[in-house]
């Protein structure tokens, strides 16, 4: 059977596309890559992204240039990345803020956290840590719950402000523990003041990023009761997860990963995924992460995509159930 001219043209078209994609993959990257950090310089999110970017510079052989675009809970930087050309030369250091909490909290965004991005890989998990003032007569989660129920409205808990990620962590905890009506929420302007208030005894407990509290726990200024992730942290291996401590439905942790604009070629995504794996599996990155109480992770783009969708659904449900609103 003879092939019609139109069919021959289509075959030629797809052959040329395949060859072009292969050529791009072989030459990529050939120039510096912009990594958008949707946070101000110096914060934990930005620091973690810079550690990965520095190692990727070595792995890929081209400079990864950090472009800080902080604001609106990370959504400004994410919006810029979503609208970039999908050629692998503009990437996003995404996080729980850009793809879980902010999309769940804000009714209007100028990007779709799922449809406007191509996932590349997770690269870090940052545990949240439940801490109390050292004098509080509770050495574990069950004792804290029992104490709160025995002293209605006597225990205060801190957060970094209404609508903050620490507010999400603590609000979910008191809700699932059944003590939301027995305790009092005291919002502060940021995680630092929340930690200080708990150390001073102004508030009795707090649930926030571990990296900001490990030194105070080691110094005896705070007492650690549980971590919010699905696994224990190597930084505090003796501290159980909240699920282990008796609230199996609880889950709250920070995450960081690399994303590209939607429609980025698969060959480029595969190249970047392998580079991220090489970076986070290197001993020097692992050591730097350990100092920040951050766990290195890696997976396939498909696994990361499913993770983002699952986390977004979880956050949307919790924000709705607990009526958490942005300030």
mmCIF file of N, CA and C in Angstrom, residues 170-240:
data_model
loop_
_atom_site.group_PDB
_atom_site.id
_atom_site.type_symbol
_atom_site.label_atom_id
_atom_site.label_comp_id
_atom_site.label_asym_id
_atom_site.label_seq_id
_atom_site.Cartn_x
_atom_site.Cartn_y
_atom_site.Cartn_z
ATOM 1 N N UNK A 170 0.283 23.980 64.047
ATOM 2 C CA UNK A 170 -0.233 23.931 65.416
ATOM 3 C C UNK A 170 -1.753 23.821 65.435
ATOM 4 N N UNK A 171 -2.427 24.486 64.493
ATOM 5 C CA UNK A 171 -3.889 24.414 64.450
ATOM 6 C C UNK A 171 -4.358 23.002 64.129
ATOM 7 N N UNK A 172 -3.657 22.342 63.217
ATOM 8 C CA UNK A 172 -3.995 20.959 62.892
ATOM 9 C C UNK A 172 -3.756 20.054 64.100
ATOM 10 N N UNK A 173 -2.673 20.315 64.825
ATOM 11 C CA UNK A 173 -2.365 19.494 65.998
ATOM 12 C C UNK A 173 -3.449 19.609 67.074
ATOM 13 N N UNK A 174 -3.785 20.834 67.463
ATOM 14 C CA UNK A 174 -4.764 20.979 68.548
ATOM 15 C C UNK A 174 -6.143 20.476 68.117
ATOM 16 N N UNK A 175 -6.432 20.584 66.824
ATOM 17 C CA UNK A 175 -7.720 20.088 66.330
ATOM 18 C C UNK A 175 -7.786 18.562 66.423
ATOM 19 N N UNK A 176 -6.780 17.892 65.893
ATOM 20 C CA UNK A 176 -6.781 16.431 65.907
ATOM 21 C C UNK A 176 -6.612 15.872 67.324
ATOM 22 N N UNK A 177 -5.958 16.663 68.185
ATOM 23 C CA UNK A 177 -5.798 16.240 69.581
ATOM 24 C C UNK A 177 -7.059 16.472 70.397
ATOM 25 N N UNK A 178 -7.999 17.227 69.833
ATOM 26 C CA UNK A 178 -9.240 17.504 70.539
ATOM 27 C C UNK A 178 -9.112 18.548 71.633
ATOM 28 N N UNK A 179 -8.117 19.438 71.498
ATOM 29 C CA UNK A 179 -7.910 20.452 72.538
ATOM 30 C C UNK A 179 -8.008 21.868 71.970
ATOM 31 N N UNK A 180 -8.617 22.008 70.791
ATOM 32 C CA UNK A 180 -8.711 23.343 70.202
ATOM 33 C C UNK A 180 -9.582 24.285 71.019
ATOM 34 N N UNK A 181 -10.554 23.742 71.750
ATOM 35 C CA UNK A 181 -11.396 24.590 72.593
ATOM 36 C C UNK A 181 -10.843 24.739 74.007
ATOM 37 N N UNK A 182 -9.809 23.972 74.314
ATOM 38 C CA UNK A 182 -9.217 24.021 75.660
ATOM 39 C C UNK A 182 -7.971 24.900 75.722
ATOM 40 N N UNK A 183 -7.456 25.311 74.556
ATOM 41 C CA UNK A 183 -6.210 26.068 74.497
ATOM 42 C C UNK A 183 -6.438 27.396 73.785
ATOM 43 N N UNK A 184 -5.474 28.304 73.912
ATOM 44 C CA UNK A 184 -5.615 29.656 73.367
ATOM 45 C C UNK A 184 -4.493 29.933 72.373
ATOM 46 N N UNK A 185 -4.862 30.381 71.176
ATOM 47 C CA UNK A 185 -3.891 30.705 70.127
ATOM 48 C C UNK A 185 -3.376 32.132 70.308
ATOM 49 N N UNK A 186 -2.041 32.269 70.361
ATOM 50 C CA UNK A 186 -1.407 33.594 70.441
ATOM 51 C C UNK A 186 -0.551 33.768 69.197
ATOM 52 N N UNK A 187 -1.013 34.526 68.203
ATOM 53 C CA UNK A 187 -0.209 34.726 66.985
ATOM 54 C C UNK A 187 0.875 35.783 67.184
ATOM 55 N N UNK A 188 2.063 35.490 66.691
ATOM 56 C CA UNK A 188 3.180 36.440 66.728
ATOM 57 C C UNK A 188 3.569 36.797 65.290
ATOM 58 N N UNK A 189 4.441 37.745 65.142
ATOM 59 C CA UNK A 189 4.884 38.166 63.817
ATOM 60 C C UNK A 189 6.153 37.414 63.429
ATOM 61 N N UNK A 190 5.987 36.135 63.120
ATOM 62 C CA UNK A 190 7.124 35.337 62.684
ATOM 63 C C UNK A 190 7.488 34.219 63.636
ATOM 64 N N UNK A 191 8.307 33.292 63.129
ATOM 65 C CA UNK A 191 8.716 32.150 63.930
ATOM 66 C C UNK A 191 9.641 32.514 65.070
ATOM 67 N N UNK A 192 10.545 33.471 64.843
ATOM 68 C CA UNK A 192 11.486 33.878 65.886
ATOM 69 C C UNK A 192 10.798 34.338 67.161
ATOM 70 N N UNK A 193 9.866 35.285 67.076
ATOM 71 C CA UNK A 193 9.128 35.710 68.271
ATOM 72 C C UNK A 193 8.326 34.586 68.918
ATOM 73 N N UNK A 194 7.846 33.627 68.112
ATOM 74 C CA UNK A 194 7.094 32.498 68.662
ATOM 75 C C UNK A 194 7.980 31.614 69.519
ATOM 76 N N UNK A 195 9.179 31.355 69.028
ATOM 77 C CA UNK A 195 10.141 30.545 69.789
ATOM 78 C C UNK A 195 10.533 31.273 71.069
ATOM 79 N N UNK A 196 10.804 32.578 70.960
ATOM 80 C CA UNK A 196 11.196 33.370 72.130
ATOM 81 C C UNK A 196 10.090 33.386 73.177
ATOM 82 N N UNK A 197 8.844 33.503 72.717
ATOM 83 C CA UNK A 197 7.713 33.539 73.645
ATOM 84 C C UNK A 197 7.564 32.220 74.393
ATOM 85 N N UNK A 198 7.807 31.117 73.696
ATOM 86 C CA UNK A 198 7.700 29.806 74.340
ATOM 87 C C UNK A 198 8.847 29.591 75.320
ATOM 88 N N UNK A 199 10.027 30.045 74.978
ATOM 89 C CA UNK A 199 11.158 29.922 75.910
ATOM 90 C C UNK A 199 10.926 30.785 77.153
ATOM 91 N N UNK A 200 10.267 31.927 76.972
ATOM 92 C CA UNK A 200 10.022 32.837 78.092
ATOM 93 C C UNK A 200 8.821 32.424 78.933
ATOM 94 N N UNK A 201 8.023 31.473 78.452
ATOM 95 C CA UNK A 201 6.850 31.030 79.194
ATOM 96 C C UNK A 201 5.602 31.843 78.937
ATOM 97 N N UNK A 202 5.681 32.793 77.975
ATOM 98 C CA UNK A 202 4.475 33.546 77.607
ATOM 99 C C UNK A 202 3.456 32.597 76.960
ATOM 100 N N UNK A 203 3.965 31.660 76.182
ATOM 101 C CA UNK A 203 3.151 30.582 75.617
ATOM 102 C C UNK A 203 3.758 29.265 76.085
ATOM 103 N N UNK A 204 2.927 28.248 76.168
ATOM 104 C CA UNK A 204 3.403 26.985 76.722
ATOM 105 C C UNK A 204 3.871 25.977 75.677
ATOM 106 N N UNK A 205 3.366 26.110 74.440
ATOM 107 C CA UNK A 205 3.872 25.208 73.411
ATOM 108 C C UNK A 205 3.778 25.837 72.028
ATOM 109 N N UNK A 206 4.544 25.240 71.099
ATOM 110 C CA UNK A 206 4.693 25.794 69.749
ATOM 111 C C UNK A 206 5.066 24.653 68.811
ATOM 112 N N UNK A 207 4.627 24.754 67.560
ATOM 113 C CA UNK A 207 4.929 23.738 66.549
ATOM 114 C C UNK A 207 5.446 24.462 65.312
ATOM 115 N N UNK A 208 6.748 24.386 65.057
ATOM 116 C CA UNK A 208 7.309 25.120 63.938
ATOM 117 C C UNK A 208 8.542 24.445 63.384
ATOM 118 N N UNK A 209 9.248 25.095 62.427
ATOM 119 C CA UNK A 209 10.418 24.502 61.784
ATOM 120 C C UNK A 209 11.502 24.096 62.784
ATOM 121 N N UNK A 210 11.960 22.860 62.658
ATOM 122 C CA UNK A 210 12.947 22.334 63.587
ATOM 123 C C UNK A 210 14.255 23.114 63.562
ATOM 124 N N UNK A 211 14.659 23.567 62.373
ATOM 125 C CA UNK A 211 15.953 24.221 62.245
ATOM 126 C C UNK A 211 16.107 25.421 63.173
ATOM 127 N N UNK A 212 14.998 26.066 63.512
ATOM 128 C CA UNK A 212 15.075 27.260 64.358
ATOM 129 C C UNK A 212 15.073 26.925 65.850
ATOM 130 N N UNK A 213 15.001 25.621 66.186
ATOM 131 C CA UNK A 213 14.844 25.275 67.608
ATOM 132 C C UNK A 213 15.783 24.192 68.140
ATOM 133 N N UNK A 214 16.530 23.518 67.282
ATOM 134 C CA UNK A 214 17.353 22.406 67.765
ATOM 135 C C UNK A 214 18.396 22.844 68.782
ATOM 136 N N UNK A 215 18.993 24.012 68.589
ATOM 137 C CA UNK A 215 20.013 24.468 69.535
ATOM 138 C C UNK A 215 19.393 24.770 70.898
ATOM 139 N N UNK A 216 18.165 25.327 70.905
ATOM 140 C CA UNK A 216 17.487 25.618 72.169
ATOM 141 C C UNK A 216 17.062 24.336 72.880
ATOM 142 N N UNK A 217 16.694 23.315 72.098
ATOM 143 C CA UNK A 217 16.345 22.020 72.691
ATOM 144 C C UNK A 217 17.573 21.397 73.333
ATOM 145 N N UNK A 218 18.701 21.427 72.641
ATOM 146 C CA UNK A 218 19.930 20.855 73.176
ATOM 147 C C UNK A 218 20.406 21.595 74.420
ATOM 148 N N UNK A 219 20.102 22.907 74.466
ATOM 149 C CA UNK A 219 20.520 23.719 75.616
ATOM 150 C C UNK A 219 19.536 23.616 76.776
ATOM 151 N N UNK A 220 18.441 22.886 76.597
ATOM 152 C CA UNK A 220 17.452 22.730 77.663
ATOM 153 C C UNK A 220 16.496 23.891 77.806
ATOM 154 N N UNK A 221 16.486 24.785 76.827
ATOM 155 C CA UNK A 221 15.598 25.941 76.887
ATOM 156 C C UNK A 221 14.206 25.631 76.342
ATOM 157 N N UNK A 222 14.105 24.543 75.606
ATOM 158 C CA UNK A 222 12.831 24.049 75.098
ATOM 159 C C UNK A 222 12.815 22.537 75.248
ATOM 160 N N UNK A 223 11.635 21.958 75.358
ATOM 161 C CA UNK A 223 11.490 20.508 75.470
ATOM 162 C C UNK A 223 10.792 19.989 74.222
ATOM 163 N N UNK A 224 11.427 19.045 73.522
ATOM 164 C CA UNK A 224 10.878 18.497 72.288
ATOM 165 C C UNK A 224 9.986 17.297 72.582
ATOM 166 N N UNK A 225 8.755 17.323 72.027
ATOM 167 C CA UNK A 225 7.819 16.221 72.251
ATOM 168 C C UNK A 225 7.601 15.355 71.016
ATOM 169 N N UNK A 226 7.608 15.953 69.818
ATOM 170 C CA UNK A 226 7.314 15.169 68.618
ATOM 171 C C UNK A 226 7.711 15.943 67.366
ATOM 172 N N UNK A 227 7.901 15.202 66.274
ATOM 173 C CA UNK A 227 8.131 15.809 64.961
ATOM 174 C C UNK A 227 6.894 15.571 64.101
ATOM 175 N N UNK A 228 6.700 16.431 63.106
ATOM 176 C CA UNK A 228 5.461 16.401 62.346
ATOM 177 C C UNK A 228 5.471 15.571 61.089
ATOM 178 N N UNK A 229 6.628 15.045 60.689
ATOM 179 C CA UNK A 229 6.710 14.290 59.447
ATOM 180 C C UNK A 229 6.244 12.854 59.570
ATOM 181 N N UNK A 230 6.377 12.127 58.477
ATOM 182 C CA UNK A 230 5.949 10.729 58.455
ATOM 183 C C UNK A 230 7.026 9.800 59.004
ATOM 184 N N UNK A 231 8.257 10.315 59.141
ATOM 185 C CA UNK A 231 9.357 9.533 59.703
ATOM 186 C C UNK A 231 10.099 10.375 60.734
ATOM 187 N N UNK A 232 10.794 9.720 61.641
ATOM 188 C CA UNK A 232 11.619 10.442 62.608
ATOM 189 C C UNK A 232 12.757 11.152 61.884
ATOM 190 N N UNK A 233 13.272 12.182 62.525
ATOM 191 C CA UNK A 233 14.373 12.932 61.936
ATOM 192 C C UNK A 233 15.711 12.429 62.468
ATOM 193 N N UNK A 234 16.724 12.272 61.608
ATOM 194 C CA UNK A 234 18.057 11.886 62.076
ATOM 195 C C UNK A 234 18.657 12.892 63.048
ATOM 196 N N UNK A 235 18.166 14.137 63.015
ATOM 197 C CA UNK A 235 18.685 15.171 63.907
ATOM 198 C C UNK A 235 18.281 14.908 65.350
ATOM 199 N N UNK A 236 17.046 14.439 65.549
ATOM 200 C CA UNK A 236 16.557 14.104 66.895
ATOM 201 C C UNK A 236 15.915 12.713 66.840
ATOM 202 N N UNK A 237 16.724 11.672 66.668
ATOM 203 C CA UNK A 237 16.179 10.327 66.426
ATOM 204 C C UNK A 237 15.353 9.757 67.568
ATOM 205 N N UNK A 238 15.529 10.286 68.774
ATOM 206 C CA UNK A 238 14.777 9.770 69.924
ATOM 207 C C UNK A 238 13.401 10.423 70.069
ATOM 208 N N UNK A 239 13.126 11.437 69.260
ATOM 209 C CA UNK A 239 11.842 12.138 69.333
ATOM 210 C C UNK A 239 10.868 11.484 68.354
ATOM 211 N N UNK A 240 9.719 11.004 68.817
ATOM 212 C CA UNK A 240 8.781 10.302 67.936
ATOM 213 C C UNK A 240 8.034 11.250 67.010
#
